[in-house]
């Protein structure tokens, strides 16, 4: 990869553009092997799954002993801004992390993020010094508002969580990237390496995935595939694709085909 193509969030340079979740794996061994294969240095997990009174002894995190990661706990399960703020403060007080992924949803069928409550929580937590990464819809106006509210990065969904439908609205995602002054990380809805390449070619800075890896037939192999897809998509974006046209163009100039 290009050494000048750095990925920085809140002043912290990350070595990977792959944020990986820690839920739904068949067992801790497979989880750890998948994390290794992903090359990720940012791990996300629901705070409600962690014992905040003894986070170092928690069943989720103890399997990662000896490895250095940036933890990105999330507020999954919160239905209001107040609930998300309270969860974030508890996580910070436990010494777990001052990075927080805000995740607020009220519809259990779609799990789509609540835009108003997400914006409220982002404003409050950013002012308190948290590194806030809100999970939101792919609305370009809302993504900009979250950036203005202090988000260190914005995480629009490609599709509803866990659906594997891929990027439903590439046009919106490209607008979000075009207007952003903070990193854009696609979170949710991806299902395959093809989806990842498409997201990266649209210019996003990274992707966060859990279910597509954890629930694959072979999570370790899928983590490897996603890692390569991120690298390939990023390189393709930086290289610049050719313009799309309606009609054909010969790859060799006509004059070169004339026998002399």
mmCIF file of C-alpha atoms in Angstrom:
data_model
loop_
_atom_site.group_PDB
_atom_site.id
_atom_site.type_symbol
_atom_site.label_atom_id
_atom_site.label_comp_id
_atom_site.label_asym_id
_atom_site.label_seq_id
_atom_site.Cartn_x
_atom_site.Cartn_y
_atom_site.Cartn_z
ATOM 1 C CA UNK A 1 0.000 0.000 0.000
ATOM 2 C CA UNK A 2 0.992 3.647 -0.455
ATOM 3 C CA UNK A 3 2.899 4.732 2.657
ATOM 4 C CA UNK A 4 1.551 8.258 2.221
ATOM 5 C CA UNK A 5 -2.038 7.010 2.349
ATOM 6 C CA UNK A 6 -2.495 7.326 6.087
ATOM 7 C CA UNK A 7 -5.655 6.556 8.021
ATOM 8 C CA UNK A 8 -5.974 8.811 11.039
ATOM 9 C CA UNK A 9 -8.852 9.253 13.480
ATOM 10 C CA UNK A 10 -8.645 11.852 16.250
ATOM 11 C CA UNK A 11 -4.875 12.053 15.812
ATOM 12 C CA UNK A 12 -4.359 8.279 16.033
ATOM 13 C CA UNK A 13 -2.854 6.616 12.979
ATOM 14 C CA UNK A 14 -4.331 3.195 12.300
ATOM 15 C CA UNK A 15 -2.544 0.445 10.426
ATOM 16 C CA UNK A 16 -5.710 -1.131 9.026
ATOM 17 C CA UNK A 17 -8.927 0.181 7.463
ATOM 18 C CA UNK A 18 -10.806 -2.847 8.757
ATOM 19 C CA UNK A 19 -12.775 -2.455 11.990
ATOM 20 C CA UNK A 20 -13.995 -5.846 13.142
ATOM 21 C CA UNK A 21 -16.700 -6.868 15.580
ATOM 22 C CA UNK A 22 -16.389 -9.544 18.245
ATOM 23 C CA UNK A 23 -19.862 -11.041 18.350
ATOM 24 C CA UNK A 24 -21.561 -14.137 16.945
ATOM 25 C CA UNK A 25 -18.459 -16.261 16.281
ATOM 26 C CA UNK A 26 -18.765 -20.022 16.774
ATOM 27 C CA UNK A 27 -16.234 -19.935 19.615
ATOM 28 C CA UNK A 28 -13.399 -17.758 21.046
ATOM 29 C CA UNK A 29 -10.687 -19.614 19.096
ATOM 30 C CA UNK A 30 -12.338 -18.909 15.733
ATOM 31 C CA UNK A 31 -12.937 -15.313 16.802
ATOM 32 C CA UNK A 32 -9.275 -14.777 17.609
ATOM 33 C CA UNK A 33 -8.068 -16.415 14.412
ATOM 34 C CA UNK A 34 -10.477 -14.267 12.377
ATOM 35 C CA UNK A 35 -9.264 -11.125 14.120
ATOM 36 C CA UNK A 36 -5.668 -12.073 13.342
ATOM 37 C CA UNK A 37 -6.544 -12.736 9.706
ATOM 38 C CA UNK A 38 -8.346 -9.397 9.409
ATOM 39 C CA UNK A 39 -5.224 -7.435 10.344
ATOM 40 C CA UNK A 40 -7.506 -5.042 12.208
ATOM 41 C CA UNK A 41 -6.278 -2.962 15.110
ATOM 42 C CA UNK A 42 -9.736 -1.640 16.076
ATOM 43 C CA UNK A 43 -12.191 -3.983 17.781
ATOM 44 C CA UNK A 44 -15.814 -3.160 18.451
ATOM 45 C CA UNK A 45 -18.232 -4.796 20.864
ATOM 46 C CA UNK A 46 -21.463 -3.976 22.666
ATOM 47 C CA UNK A 47 -20.762 -2.517 26.092
ATOM 48 C CA UNK A 48 -23.717 -4.423 27.496
ATOM 49 C CA UNK A 49 -21.798 -7.643 26.794
ATOM 50 C CA UNK A 50 -18.817 -6.565 28.915
ATOM 51 C CA UNK A 51 -18.452 -6.745 32.694
ATOM 52 C CA UNK A 52 -17.564 -3.110 33.362
ATOM 53 C CA UNK A 53 -16.666 -3.819 36.987
ATOM 54 C CA UNK A 54 -13.730 -5.935 35.788
ATOM 55 C CA UNK A 55 -13.210 -5.334 32.050
ATOM 56 C CA UNK A 56 -9.753 -6.976 32.074
ATOM 57 C CA UNK A 57 -11.318 -10.194 33.316
ATOM 58 C CA UNK A 58 -14.236 -10.096 30.941
ATOM 59 C CA UNK A 59 -14.925 -13.243 28.943
ATOM 60 C CA UNK A 60 -14.882 -11.322 25.660
ATOM 61 C CA UNK A 61 -11.695 -9.359 26.160
ATOM 62 C CA UNK A 62 -9.582 -11.876 28.047
ATOM 63 C CA UNK A 63 -9.243 -13.990 24.915
ATOM 64 C CA UNK A 64 -7.372 -11.084 23.320
ATOM 65 C CA UNK A 65 -4.721 -10.914 26.017
ATOM 66 C CA UNK A 66 -1.241 -10.082 24.745
ATOM 67 C CA UNK A 67 -2.516 -8.232 21.683
ATOM 68 C CA UNK A 68 -2.731 -4.471 21.355
ATOM 69 C CA UNK A 69 -5.949 -3.014 19.992
ATOM 70 C CA UNK A 70 -7.925 0.179 20.032
ATOM 71 C CA UNK A 71 -11.267 -0.660 21.594
ATOM 72 C CA UNK A 72 -14.383 0.840 20.069
ATOM 73 C CA UNK A 73 -17.230 -0.081 22.413
ATOM 74 C CA UNK A 74 -20.713 0.581 21.093
ATOM 75 C CA UNK A 75 -24.009 1.548 22.677
ATOM 76 C CA UNK A 76 -26.043 -1.166 20.993
ATOM 77 C CA UNK A 77 -29.339 -1.612 22.810
ATOM 78 C CA UNK A 78 -29.756 2.094 23.563
ATOM 79 C CA UNK A 79 -33.072 3.557 22.433
ATOM 80 C CA UNK A 80 -32.477 7.192 23.367
ATOM 81 C CA UNK A 81 -29.603 9.670 23.480
ATOM 82 C CA UNK A 82 -29.719 9.668 27.275
ATOM 83 C CA UNK A 83 -29.277 5.894 27.381
ATOM 84 C CA UNK A 84 -26.365 6.016 24.945
ATOM 85 C CA UNK A 85 -24.679 8.816 26.887
ATOM 86 C CA UNK A 86 -25.030 6.899 30.150
ATOM 87 C CA UNK A 87 -23.559 3.742 28.598
ATOM 88 C CA UNK A 88 -20.636 5.680 27.115
ATOM 89 C CA UNK A 89 -19.849 7.313 30.443
ATOM 90 C CA UNK A 90 -19.878 3.935 32.205
ATOM 91 C CA UNK A 91 -17.472 2.510 29.643
ATOM 92 C CA UNK A 92 -15.089 5.439 30.026
ATOM 93 C CA UNK A 93 -15.278 5.316 33.828
ATOM 94 C CA UNK A 94 -14.317 1.621 33.732
ATOM 95 C CA UNK A 95 -11.138 2.516 31.864
ATOM 96 C CA UNK A 96 -12.252 0.591 28.805
ATOM 97 C CA UNK A 97 -11.911 3.368 26.217
ATOM 98 C CA UNK A 98 -12.794 6.973 25.451
ATOM 99 C CA UNK A 99 -13.669 5.922 21.882
ATOM 100 C CA UNK A 100 -17.372 5.287 21.490
ATOM 101 C CA UNK A 101 -19.536 4.122 18.631
ATOM 102 C CA UNK A 102 -22.987 5.587 19.112
ATOM 103 C CA UNK A 103 -25.657 3.127 18.089
ATOM 104 C CA UNK A 104 -29.262 4.058 18.857
ATOM 105 C CA UNK A 105 -32.230 2.321 17.305
ATOM 106 C CA UNK A 106 -35.868 1.939 18.279
ATOM 107 C CA UNK A 107 -37.149 -0.366 15.551
ATOM 108 C CA UNK A 108 -36.179 -3.939 16.329
ATOM 109 C CA UNK A 109 -37.207 -5.097 12.867
ATOM 110 C CA UNK A 110 -34.906 -2.814 10.862
ATOM 111 C CA UNK A 111 -32.443 -1.680 13.565
ATOM 112 C CA UNK A 112 -32.120 1.536 11.579
ATOM 113 C CA UNK A 113 -30.421 4.296 13.587
ATOM 114 C CA UNK A 114 -32.509 7.078 15.137
ATOM 115 C CA UNK A 115 -31.106 10.233 13.496
ATOM 116 C CA UNK A 116 -32.332 12.762 16.064
ATOM 117 C CA UNK A 117 -31.173 10.843 19.129
ATOM 118 C CA UNK A 118 -27.855 9.993 17.443
ATOM 119 C CA UNK A 119 -27.174 13.665 16.752
ATOM 120 C CA UNK A 120 -28.040 14.604 20.345
ATOM 121 C CA UNK A 121 -25.702 11.988 21.802
ATOM 122 C CA UNK A 122 -22.891 12.970 19.449
ATOM 123 C CA UNK A 123 -23.100 16.630 20.492
ATOM 124 C CA UNK A 124 -22.997 15.815 24.204
ATOM 125 C CA UNK A 125 -20.257 13.179 24.134
ATOM 126 C CA UNK A 126 -17.999 15.111 21.755
ATOM 127 C CA UNK A 127 -18.130 18.090 24.125
ATOM 128 C CA UNK A 128 -17.156 15.756 26.979
ATOM 129 C CA UNK A 129 -14.014 14.722 25.111
ATOM 130 C CA UNK A 130 -15.069 11.333 23.772
ATOM 131 C CA UNK A 131 -13.821 10.201 20.371
ATOM 132 C CA UNK A 132 -17.278 9.779 18.891
ATOM 133 C CA UNK A 133 -18.034 7.582 15.882
ATOM 134 C CA UNK A 134 -21.793 7.618 15.269
ATOM 135 C CA UNK A 135 -23.511 4.875 13.304
ATOM 136 C CA UNK A 136 -26.085 6.547 11.104
ATOM 137 C CA UNK A 137 -28.113 6.250 7.918
ATOM 138 C CA UNK A 138 -26.675 7.113 4.507
ATOM 139 C CA UNK A 139 -28.221 10.599 4.554
ATOM 140 C CA UNK A 140 -25.584 13.094 3.319
ATOM 141 C CA UNK A 141 -27.136 16.019 5.231
ATOM 142 C CA UNK A 142 -27.236 14.119 8.503
ATOM 143 C CA UNK A 143 -23.672 12.850 8.081
ATOM 144 C CA UNK A 144 -22.508 16.437 7.664
ATOM 145 C CA UNK A 145 -24.448 17.512 10.756
ATOM 146 C CA UNK A 146 -22.786 14.760 12.778
ATOM 147 C CA UNK A 147 -19.373 15.931 11.614
ATOM 148 C CA UNK A 148 -20.243 19.503 12.625
ATOM 149 C CA UNK A 149 -21.408 18.196 16.016
ATOM 150 C CA UNK A 150 -17.922 16.873 16.709
ATOM 151 C CA UNK A 151 -17.854 13.322 15.367
ATOM 152 C CA UNK A 152 -14.285 12.092 14.843
ATOM 153 C CA UNK A 153 -15.533 9.862 12.028
ATOM 154 C CA UNK A 154 -18.981 9.142 10.640
ATOM 155 C CA UNK A 155 -20.275 5.625 10.008
ATOM 156 C CA UNK A 156 -23.136 5.435 7.499
ATOM 157 C CA UNK A 157 -24.730 2.055 6.936
ATOM 158 C CA UNK A 158 -24.621 0.419 3.536
ATOM 159 C CA UNK A 159 -27.854 -1.428 4.404
ATOM 160 C CA UNK A 160 -29.623 -2.473 7.638
ATOM 161 C CA UNK A 161 -27.471 -4.350 10.146
ATOM 162 C CA UNK A 162 -26.908 -8.004 9.398
ATOM 163 C CA UNK A 163 -28.821 -8.041 6.092
ATOM 164 C CA UNK A 164 -25.828 -8.545 3.807
ATOM 165 C CA UNK A 165 -27.600 -6.518 1.124
ATOM 166 C CA UNK A 166 -24.497 -4.510 0.258
ATOM 167 C CA UNK A 167 -24.440 -0.818 -0.699
ATOM 168 C CA UNK A 168 -28.088 0.068 -1.348
ATOM 169 C CA UNK A 169 -27.439 3.694 -2.271
ATOM 170 C CA UNK A 170 -23.983 4.238 -3.779
ATOM 171 C CA UNK A 171 -25.000 7.697 -4.973
ATOM 172 C CA UNK A 172 -25.666 8.899 -1.421
ATOM 173 C CA UNK A 173 -22.471 7.307 -0.155
ATOM 174 C CA UNK A 174 -20.418 9.079 -2.812
ATOM 175 C CA UNK A 175 -21.999 12.411 -1.799
ATOM 176 C CA UNK A 176 -21.161 11.752 1.849
ATOM 177 C CA UNK A 177 -17.528 11.080 0.952
ATOM 178 C CA UNK A 178 -17.367 14.148 -1.272
ATOM 179 C CA UNK A 179 -18.534 16.496 1.489
ATOM 180 C CA UNK A 180 -16.687 14.945 4.429
ATOM 181 C CA UNK A 181 -13.779 16.435 6.345
ATOM 182 C CA UNK A 182 -13.566 13.471 8.717
ATOM 183 C CA UNK A 183 -13.100 9.772 7.871
ATOM 184 C CA UNK A 184 -16.142 7.930 6.535
ATOM 185 C CA UNK A 185 -16.458 4.300 7.587
ATOM 186 C CA UNK A 186 -19.193 2.097 6.172
ATOM 187 C CA UNK A 187 -20.845 0.215 8.978
ATOM 188 C CA UNK A 188 -23.476 -2.471 8.474
ATOM 189 C CA UNK A 189 -25.164 -4.219 5.591
ATOM 190 C CA UNK A 190 -22.120 -5.561 3.758
ATOM 191 C CA UNK A 191 -22.134 -9.237 2.876
ATOM 192 C CA UNK A 192 -19.240 -10.091 0.621
ATOM 193 C CA UNK A 193 -15.837 -8.967 -0.602
ATOM 194 C CA UNK A 194 -17.570 -7.491 -3.656
ATOM 195 C CA UNK A 195 -19.561 -5.135 -1.404
ATOM 196 C CA UNK A 196 -16.381 -4.095 0.366
ATOM 197 C CA UNK A 197 -14.578 -3.313 -2.880
ATOM 198 C CA UNK A 198 -17.536 -1.218 -4.041
ATOM 199 C CA UNK A 199 -17.555 0.775 -0.808
ATOM 200 C CA UNK A 200 -13.815 1.381 -0.922
ATOM 201 C CA UNK A 201 -13.930 2.373 -4.601
ATOM 202 C CA UNK A 202 -16.508 5.014 -3.666
ATOM 203 C CA UNK A 203 -13.810 6.578 -1.526
ATOM 204 C CA UNK A 204 -14.769 5.620 2.019
ATOM 205 C CA UNK A 205 -11.876 5.431 4.445
ATOM 206 C CA UNK A 206 -12.698 2.097 6.022
ATOM 207 C CA UNK A 207 -15.347 -0.493 6.812
ATOM 208 C CA UNK A 208 -16.672 -2.083 9.977
ATOM 209 C CA UNK A 209 -17.925 -5.650 9.795
ATOM 210 C CA UNK A 210 -19.023 -8.367 12.165
ATOM 211 C CA UNK A 211 -21.771 -10.642 10.852
ATOM 212 C CA UNK A 212 -20.335 -11.144 7.317
ATOM 213 C CA UNK A 213 -17.207 -12.568 8.921
ATOM 214 C CA UNK A 214 -18.540 -14.226 12.058
ATOM 215 C CA UNK A 215 -21.411 -16.034 10.320
ATOM 216 C CA UNK A 216 -19.504 -17.076 7.198
ATOM 217 C CA UNK A 217 -18.960 -20.808 6.720
ATOM 218 C CA UNK A 218 -15.266 -20.145 7.292
ATOM 219 C CA UNK A 219 -14.871 -16.925 9.320
ATOM 220 C CA UNK A 220 -11.071 -16.946 9.159
ATOM 221 C CA UNK A 221 -11.007 -17.283 5.396
ATOM 222 C CA UNK A 222 -13.704 -14.600 5.043
ATOM 223 C CA UNK A 223 -11.738 -12.209 7.275
ATOM 224 C CA UNK A 224 -8.773 -12.699 4.974
ATOM 225 C CA UNK A 225 -10.926 -12.078 1.894
ATOM 226 C CA UNK A 226 -12.364 -8.891 3.381
ATOM 227 C CA UNK A 227 -8.886 -7.652 4.246
ATOM 228 C CA UNK A 228 -7.718 -8.112 0.674
ATOM 229 C CA UNK A 229 -10.934 -6.532 -0.646
ATOM 230 C CA UNK A 230 -10.314 -3.432 1.455
ATOM 231 C CA UNK A 231 -6.772 -3.137 0.129
ATOM 232 C CA UNK A 232 -7.840 -3.767 -3.481
ATOM 233 C CA UNK A 233 -10.730 -1.312 -3.303
ATOM 234 C CA UNK A 234 -8.588 1.378 -1.745
ATOM 235 C CA UNK A 235 -5.853 0.952 -4.364
ATOM 236 C CA UNK A 236 -8.424 1.060 -7.154
ATOM 237 C CA UNK A 237 -9.917 4.269 -5.727
ATOM 238 C CA UNK A 238 -6.511 5.910 -5.492
ATOM 239 C CA UNK A 239 -5.530 4.708 -8.973
ATOM 240 C CA UNK A 240 -8.682 6.223 -10.480
ATOM 241 C CA UNK A 241 -11.037 4.217 -12.666
ATOM 242 C CA UNK A 242 -11.624 4.975 -16.341
ATOM 243 C CA UNK A 243 -14.744 6.984 -17.254
ATOM 244 C CA UNK A 244 -17.831 4.910 -18.065
ATOM 245 C CA UNK A 245 -19.056 5.340 -21.662
ATOM 246 C CA UNK A 246 -22.041 4.184 -23.683
ATOM 247 C CA UNK A 247 -20.099 2.920 -26.715
ATOM 248 C CA UNK A 248 -16.983 0.834 -27.299
ATOM 249 C CA UNK A 249 -13.460 2.074 -27.769
ATOM 250 C CA UNK A 250 -10.827 -0.221 -29.278
ATOM 251 C CA UNK A 251 -7.953 -0.888 -26.910
ATOM 252 C CA UNK A 252 -5.538 -0.515 -29.844
ATOM 253 C CA UNK A 253 -5.613 2.541 -32.069
ATOM 254 C CA UNK A 254 -7.091 1.789 -35.538
ATOM 255 C CA UNK A 255 -3.980 3.013 -37.321
ATOM 256 C CA UNK A 256 -1.825 0.405 -35.571
ATOM 257 C CA UNK A 257 -3.857 -2.419 -37.171
ATOM 258 C CA UNK A 258 -3.090 -1.357 -40.779
ATOM 259 C CA UNK A 259 -0.504 -3.622 -42.423
ATOM 260 C CA UNK A 260 2.305 -1.730 -44.074
#
